[in-house]
mmCIF file of C-alpha atoms in Angstrom:
data_model
loop_
_atom_site.group_PDB
_atom_site.id
_atom_site.type_symbol
_atom_site.label_atom_id
_atom_site.label_comp_id
_atom_site.label_asym_id
_atom_site.label_seq_id
_atom_site.Cartn_x
_atom_site.Cartn_y
_atom_site.Cartn_z
ATOM 1 C CA MET A 1167 -3.499 44.185 44.198
ATOM 2 C CA THR A 1168 -7.151 44.933 44.942
ATOM 3 C CA THR A 1169 -9.614 45.828 42.227
ATOM 4 C CA SER A 1170 -11.430 49.154 42.368
ATOM 5 C CA PRO A 1171 -15.212 48.781 42.654
ATOM 6 C CA ASP A 1172 -15.416 51.180 39.716
ATOM 7 C CA THR A 1173 -13.505 48.858 37.357
ATOM 8 C CA LEU A 1174 -14.070 45.359 36.022
ATOM 9 C CA PRO A 1175 -11.822 42.650 37.481
ATOM 10 C CA ILE A 1176 -9.959 41.170 34.499
ATOM 11 C CA THR A 1177 -9.241 44.151 32.249
ATOM 12 C CA ARG A 1178 -9.642 46.941 34.831
ATOM 13 C CA VAL A 1179 -11.776 48.949 32.395
ATOM 14 C CA PRO A 1180 -14.397 51.293 33.907
ATOM 15 C CA ARG A 1181 -17.674 49.511 34.623
ATOM 16 C CA THR A 1182 -19.659 52.070 32.642
ATOM 17 C CA GLY A 1183 -19.204 54.833 30.119
ATOM 18 C CA LEU A 1184 -17.161 53.295 27.316
ATOM 19 C CA PRO A 1185 -18.073 54.205 23.703
ATOM 20 C CA ALA A 1186 -20.367 51.729 21.966
ATOM 21 C CA ARG A 1187 -17.907 50.761 19.211
ATOM 22 C CA ALA A 1188 -14.538 49.056 19.544
ATOM 23 C CA VAL A 1189 -11.549 47.838 17.566
ATOM 24 C CA VAL A 1190 -9.991 44.812 19.278
ATOM 25 C CA VAL A 1191 -6.454 43.655 18.492
ATOM 26 C CA GLY A 1192 -4.065 41.081 19.884
ATOM 27 C CA ASP A 1193 -0.939 43.104 20.623
ATOM 28 C CA PRO A 1194 -0.947 45.889 23.265
ATOM 29 C CA GLY A 1195 1.572 47.721 21.095
ATOM 30 C CA ARG A 1196 -0.800 47.521 18.150
ATOM 31 C CA ALA A 1197 -3.563 48.958 20.325
ATOM 32 C CA ALA A 1198 -1.335 51.959 21.048
ATOM 33 C CA ALA A 1199 -0.527 52.362 17.340
ATOM 34 C CA VAL A 1200 -4.223 52.329 16.391
ATOM 35 C CA ALA A 1201 -4.979 54.771 19.210
ATOM 36 C CA ASP A 1202 -2.358 57.118 17.742
ATOM 37 C CA LEU A 1203 -4.669 57.500 14.720
ATOM 38 C CA LEU A 1204 -7.459 58.873 16.917
ATOM 39 C CA SER A 1205 -8.283 62.361 18.086
ATOM 40 C CA ASP A 1206 -8.239 62.918 21.857
ATOM 41 C CA ALA A 1207 -6.841 59.440 22.509
ATOM 42 C CA LYS A 1208 -6.636 58.443 26.162
ATOM 43 C CA GLU A 1209 -5.378 55.252 27.801
ATOM 44 C CA VAL A 1210 -8.040 54.153 30.258
ATOM 45 C CA SER A 1211 -6.525 50.884 31.526
ATOM 46 C CA TYR A 1212 -3.572 48.529 31.088
ATOM 47 C CA HIS A 1213 -3.649 45.254 32.996
ATOM 48 C CA ARG A 1214 -2.012 42.017 31.870
ATOM 49 C CA GLU A 1215 -2.418 41.841 28.060
ATOM 50 C CA TYR A 1216 -5.465 44.101 28.146
ATOM 51 C CA ARG A 1217 -4.574 47.645 27.080
ATOM 52 C CA VAL A 1218 -7.559 49.904 26.442
ATOM 53 C CA PHE A 1219 -7.833 53.360 24.877
ATOM 54 C CA THR A 1220 -10.683 55.681 23.979
ATOM 55 C CA GLY A 1221 -10.721 58.416 21.363
ATOM 56 C CA SER A 1222 -12.508 59.689 18.281
ATOM 57 C CA TRP A 1223 -12.239 58.754 14.601
ATOM 58 C CA GLN A 1224 -13.736 61.377 12.271
ATOM 59 C CA GLY A 1225 -16.383 62.262 14.830
ATOM 60 C CA THR A 1226 -17.161 58.713 16.011
ATOM 61 C CA ASP A 1227 -16.159 57.803 19.561
ATOM 62 C CA VAL A 1228 -14.393 54.442 19.723
ATOM 63 C CA VAL A 1229 -12.543 52.059 22.004
ATOM 64 C CA VAL A 1230 -9.275 50.398 20.993
ATOM 65 C CA ALA A 1231 -8.361 47.385 23.128
ATOM 66 C CA SER A 1232 -5.905 44.488 23.085
ATOM 67 C CA HIS A 1233 -6.791 40.930 24.039
ATOM 68 C CA GLY A 1234 -3.503 39.044 23.782
ATOM 69 C CA VAL A 1235 -2.939 35.737 21.989
ATOM 70 C CA GLY A 1236 -5.635 33.066 21.970
ATOM 71 C CA ALA A 1237 -9.387 32.877 22.285
ATOM 72 C CA PRO A 1238 -9.732 31.918 25.987
ATOM 73 C CA GLY A 1239 -8.141 35.178 27.106
ATOM 74 C CA ALA A 1240 -9.683 37.231 24.318
ATOM 75 C CA ILE A 1241 -13.236 36.301 25.251
ATOM 76 C CA LEU A 1242 -12.648 37.781 28.710
ATOM 77 C CA LEU A 1243 -11.983 41.142 27.080
ATOM 78 C CA PHE A 1244 -15.085 40.872 24.908
ATOM 79 C CA GLN A 1245 -17.182 40.078 27.982
ATOM 80 C CA GLU A 1246 -15.937 43.032 30.000
ATOM 81 C CA LEU A 1247 -16.128 45.495 27.114
ATOM 82 C CA ALA A 1248 -19.753 44.461 26.642
ATOM 83 C CA GLU A 1249 -20.436 44.927 30.349
ATOM 84 C CA ALA A 1250 -18.920 48.414 30.093
ATOM 85 C CA GLY A 1251 -21.189 49.487 27.231
ATOM 86 C CA VAL A 1252 -19.570 48.297 23.979
ATOM 87 C CA SER A 1253 -22.088 46.847 21.516
ATOM 88 C CA THR A 1254 -20.067 46.689 18.263
ATOM 89 C CA LEU A 1255 -16.650 45.019 18.045
ATOM 90 C CA ILE A 1256 -14.418 44.538 15.017
ATOM 91 C CA ARG A 1257 -11.294 42.460 15.378
ATOM 92 C CA LEU A 1258 -8.269 43.794 13.505
ATOM 93 C CA GLY A 1259 -5.758 40.969 13.440
ATOM 94 C CA THR A 1260 -3.208 39.118 11.371
ATOM 95 C CA ALA A 1261 -3.648 35.738 9.719
ATOM 96 C CA GLY A 1262 -1.903 33.164 7.615
ATOM 97 C CA ALA A 1263 -3.191 32.832 4.071
ATOM 98 C CA ILE A 1264 -4.662 29.488 2.984
ATOM 99 C CA ARG A 1265 -6.638 30.260 -0.182
ATOM 100 C CA PRO A 1266 -4.438 30.718 -3.281
ATOM 101 C CA GLY A 1267 -4.146 34.266 -4.557
ATOM 102 C CA ILE A 1268 -4.130 35.991 -1.175
ATOM 103 C CA ARG A 1269 -0.894 37.910 -0.716
ATOM 104 C CA ASP A 1270 1.039 39.288 2.234
ATOM 105 C CA GLY A 1271 -0.479 42.580 3.372
ATOM 106 C CA ASP A 1272 -3.902 41.835 1.844
ATOM 107 C CA LEU A 1273 -7.006 42.190 3.993
ATOM 108 C CA VAL A 1274 -9.354 39.259 4.637
ATOM 109 C CA ILE A 1275 -12.879 40.251 5.659
ATOM 110 C CA ALA A 1276 -14.263 37.258 7.529
ATOM 111 C CA ASP A 1277 -17.869 36.274 6.808
ATOM 112 C CA ALA A 1278 -17.644 33.418 9.329
ATOM 113 C CA ALA A 1279 -15.131 31.278 11.192
ATOM 114 C CA VAL A 1280 -14.429 27.618 11.853
ATOM 115 C CA ARG A 1281 -14.807 27.057 15.600
ATOM 116 C CA ASP A 1282 -11.503 25.387 16.467
ATOM 117 C CA ASP A 1283 -10.747 28.069 19.081
ATOM 118 C CA GLY A 1284 -10.430 25.959 22.233
ATOM 119 C CA VAL A 1285 -13.021 27.832 24.307
ATOM 120 C CA THR A 1286 -16.438 28.149 22.643
ATOM 121 C CA GLN A 1287 -16.797 24.349 22.576
ATOM 122 C CA GLN A 1288 -17.094 24.636 26.376
ATOM 123 C CA LEU A 1289 -19.806 27.316 26.127
ATOM 124 C CA ILE A 1290 -22.252 26.195 23.440
ATOM 125 C CA PRO A 1291 -22.736 23.078 21.256
ATOM 126 C CA ALA A 1292 -20.377 22.649 18.323
ATOM 127 C CA GLU A 1293 -23.239 22.913 15.809
ATOM 128 C CA TYR A 1294 -23.763 26.599 16.690
ATOM 129 C CA PRO A 1295 -22.168 28.745 13.939
ATOM 130 C CA ALA A 1296 -19.595 31.520 14.292
ATOM 131 C CA PHE A 1297 -20.705 34.288 11.937
ATOM 132 C CA SER A 1298 -20.108 37.978 11.361
ATOM 133 C CA ALA A 1299 -22.906 40.501 11.465
ATOM 134 C CA PRO A 1300 -23.751 41.147 7.782
ATOM 135 C CA GLU A 1301 -23.697 44.906 8.299
ATOM 136 C CA ALA A 1302 -20.136 44.680 9.657
ATOM 137 C CA VAL A 1303 -18.981 42.707 6.605
ATOM 138 C CA LEU A 1304 -20.545 45.239 4.259
ATOM 139 C CA ALA A 1305 -19.116 48.210 6.165
ATOM 140 C CA LEU A 1306 -15.623 46.706 6.052
ATOM 141 C CA GLN A 1307 -15.999 45.950 2.351
ATOM 142 C CA ARG A 1308 -17.177 49.490 1.639
ATOM 143 C CA ALA A 1309 -14.277 50.970 3.627
ATOM 144 C CA ALA A 1310 -11.748 48.709 1.870
ATOM 145 C CA ARG A 1311 -13.067 49.723 -1.533
ATOM 146 C CA ALA A 1312 -12.929 53.412 -0.601
ATOM 147 C CA ALA A 1313 -9.291 52.940 0.430
ATOM 148 C CA ASP A 1314 -8.546 51.081 -2.830
ATOM 149 C CA ALA A 1315 -7.115 48.290 -0.664
ATOM 150 C CA PRO A 1316 -6.596 44.674 -1.780
ATOM 151 C CA TYR A 1317 -9.135 42.575 0.114
ATOM 152 C CA HIS A 1318 -10.823 39.180 0.071
ATOM 153 C CA ARG A 1319 -13.971 37.815 1.708
ATOM 154 C CA GLY A 1320 -14.483 34.332 3.042
ATOM 155 C CA VAL A 1321 -14.561 31.900 5.925
ATOM 156 C CA VAL A 1322 -11.503 31.778 8.191
ATOM 157 C CA TRP A 1323 -10.196 29.026 10.445
ATOM 158 C CA THR A 1324 -9.801 30.006 14.098
ATOM 159 C CA ARG A 1325 -7.409 27.511 15.672
ATOM 160 C CA ALA A 1326 -6.253 27.448 19.304
ATOM 161 C CA ALA A 1327 -2.733 26.081 18.669
ATOM 162 C CA PHE A 1328 -0.308 28.212 16.700
ATOM 163 C CA GLN A 1329 2.328 25.550 16.070
ATOM 164 C CA PRO A 1330 1.628 22.072 14.634
ATOM 165 C CA GLY A 1331 1.740 19.116 16.995
ATOM 166 C CA PHE A 1332 1.432 15.338 16.653
ATOM 167 C CA LEU A 1333 -2.203 15.117 15.569
ATOM 168 C CA PRO A 1334 -3.270 15.179 11.924
ATOM 169 C CA LEU A 1335 -5.017 18.366 10.836
ATOM 170 C CA PRO A 1336 -7.802 18.949 8.283
ATOM 171 C CA GLY A 1337 -5.653 21.335 6.283
ATOM 172 C CA GLU A 1338 -6.237 19.689 2.909
ATOM 173 C CA ALA A 1339 -10.007 19.581 3.443
ATOM 174 C CA TYR A 1340 -10.144 23.234 4.500
ATOM 175 C CA THR A 1341 -8.009 24.248 1.530
ATOM 176 C CA ALA A 1342 -10.328 22.363 -0.813
ATOM 177 C CA ALA A 1343 -13.315 24.021 0.864
ATOM 178 C CA GLY A 1344 -11.910 27.463 0.090
ATOM 179 C CA ILE A 1345 -11.056 28.596 3.633
ATOM 180 C CA ALA A 1346 -9.348 31.956 3.229
ATOM 181 C CA ALA A 1347 -6.985 32.209 6.188
ATOM 182 C CA ILE A 1348 -6.085 30.933 9.650
ATOM 183 C CA GLU A 1349 -5.975 32.932 12.905
ATOM 184 C CA MET A 1350 -6.583 32.396 16.641
ATOM 185 C CA GLU A 1351 -9.439 34.452 18.144
ATOM 186 C CA LEU A 1352 -12.195 35.442 15.729
ATOM 187 C CA SER A 1353 -14.660 32.585 16.167
ATOM 188 C CA ALA A 1354 -14.766 33.322 19.898
ATOM 189 C CA LEU A 1355 -15.723 36.916 19.147
ATOM 190 C CA TYR A 1356 -18.415 35.856 16.690
ATOM 191 C CA VAL A 1357 -19.975 33.326 19.044
ATOM 192 C CA PHE A 1358 -19.853 35.692 22.008
ATOM 193 C CA ALA A 1359 -21.339 38.555 20.002
ATOM 194 C CA SER A 1360 -24.179 36.611 18.414
ATOM 195 C CA THR A 1361 -25.183 35.013 21.716
ATOM 196 C CA HIS A 1362 -25.219 38.383 23.483
ATOM 197 C CA GLY A 1363 -26.992 40.507 20.882
ATOM 198 C CA LEU A 1364 -23.866 42.367 19.779
ATOM 199 C CA THR A 1365 -22.512 43.319 16.338
ATOM 200 C CA ALA A 1366 -19.142 41.833 15.375
ATOM 201 C CA GLY A 1367 -16.844 41.713 12.377
ATOM 202 C CA GLY A 1368 -13.310 40.723 11.494
ATOM 203 C CA ALA A 1369 -10.592 42.287 9.343
ATOM 204 C CA LEU A 1370 -7.401 40.221 9.107
ATOM 205 C CA VAL A 1371 -4.133 41.293 7.507
ATOM 206 C CA VAL A 1372 -2.187 38.443 5.933
ATOM 207 C CA ASP A 1373 1.301 38.137 7.450
ATOM 208 C CA GLY A 1374 2.536 34.922 5.862
ATOM 209 C CA ALA A 1375 1.861 31.279 5.178
ATOM 210 C CA ASN A 1376 -0.266 28.895 7.190
ATOM 211 C CA ALA A 1377 1.595 28.173 10.461
ATOM 212 C CA ASP A 1378 1.161 24.429 9.872
ATOM 213 C CA GLU A 1379 2.725 24.509 6.430
ATOM 214 C CA LEU A 1380 6.162 22.980 5.964
ATOM 215 C CA VAL A 1381 8.273 25.997 5.101
ATOM 216 C CA ASP A 1382 11.647 25.860 3.406
ATOM 217 C CA THR A 1383 13.386 28.096 5.920
ATOM 218 C CA GLU A 1384 16.582 28.312 3.883
ATOM 219 C CA ALA A 1385 14.667 29.667 0.903
ATOM 220 C CA THR A 1386 12.160 31.863 2.720
ATOM 221 C CA GLY A 1387 13.717 32.623 6.086
ATOM 222 C CA GLY A 1388 10.675 31.062 7.767
ATOM 223 C CA TYR A 1389 7.664 32.834 9.214
ATOM 224 C CA ASP A 1390 8.382 36.543 9.654
ATOM 225 C CA PRO A 1391 5.436 38.837 10.412
ATOM 226 C CA HIS A 1392 7.735 41.821 11.012
ATOM 227 C CA ARG A 1393 8.092 42.965 7.405
ATOM 228 C CA ASN A 1394 7.220 46.279 5.814
ATOM 229 C CA VAL A 1395 4.508 44.759 3.628
ATOM 230 C CA VAL A 1396 2.751 43.501 6.760
ATOM 231 C CA ALA A 1397 3.228 46.758 8.692
ATOM 232 C CA GLU A 1398 1.796 48.708 5.774
ATOM 233 C CA GLY A 1399 -1.132 46.293 5.584
ATOM 234 C CA VAL A 1400 -1.845 46.623 9.299
ATOM 235 C CA ASP A 1401 -1.795 50.422 9.139
ATOM 236 C CA ARG A 1402 -4.136 50.318 6.148
ATOM 237 C CA GLY A 1403 -6.325 47.762 7.899
ATOM 238 C CA ALA A 1404 -6.543 49.911 11.027
ATOM 239 C CA ARG A 1405 -7.866 52.862 9.046
ATOM 240 C CA ILE A 1406 -10.324 50.622 7.192
ATOM 241 C CA THR A 1407 -11.573 49.131 10.457
ATOM 242 C CA LEU A 1408 -12.035 52.545 12.056
ATOM 243 C CA ASP A 1409 -13.828 53.743 8.941
ATOM 244 C CA ALA A 1410 -16.127 50.714 9.082
ATOM 245 C CA LEU A 1411 -17.067 51.627 12.653
ATOM 246 C CA ARG A 1412 -17.808 55.170 11.472
ATOM 247 C CA LEU A 1413 -20.023 53.817 8.688
ATOM 248 C CA LEU A 1414 -21.879 51.565 11.146
ATOM 249 C CA ALA A 1415 -22.420 54.511 13.468
ATOM 250 C CA SER A 1416 -23.741 56.650 10.604
ATOM 251 C CA ALA A 1417 -26.198 53.923 9.601
ATOM 252 C CA GLU A 1418 -27.619 53.835 13.135
ATOM 253 C CA ARG A 1419 -28.350 57.563 13.288
#
């Protein structure tokens, strides 16, 4: 299939004209669910894992886009959204809790991320930090408080592999250091955004235990992100994320 000269090659989004603010999610189905919250929602492209909508949230024009699983593919979406005019991106995702006291369905607002993502190490030296824009953190916190939602702030661990393998992991050290949660894409967004002059933030809904934890499957049924408490948290998180984009837009006027 040939690519239209009016669209970008990986995601097939239009080369120009997208709104400046975006919610990015992993699942194409989640992108559609978030888009359902918008006024005048329109699907503008759907290619591979990249499903992209535009619409309006309480008067603020936004993009909702999916990036699939894993940072290498996700950073391709971030790149093409930026080329098409997006300058603020907030990732709405799910994560496994690490810090004690964080419950299923709670929101983790990520101040920064550990760069274990499998792609940014090939782009910039490991010493370069992965950090949220402070204004995005504060907007998410303000929106969470307004929604009376349970939330936590902290550093998250972005890790390329979902399942454990044969190599030892620094889980005990990260737990002792107070890492809040583990997920798979956020550090790539933070590094891409900060190196390209963009604003980025992360809001992660807890959907269970650390994927590397030894789980008693007979007692717990194992990892199951498809529970009502998680679905309710994601819906709440979507509204908080959209509200944070609205607050950021208001602050720029």
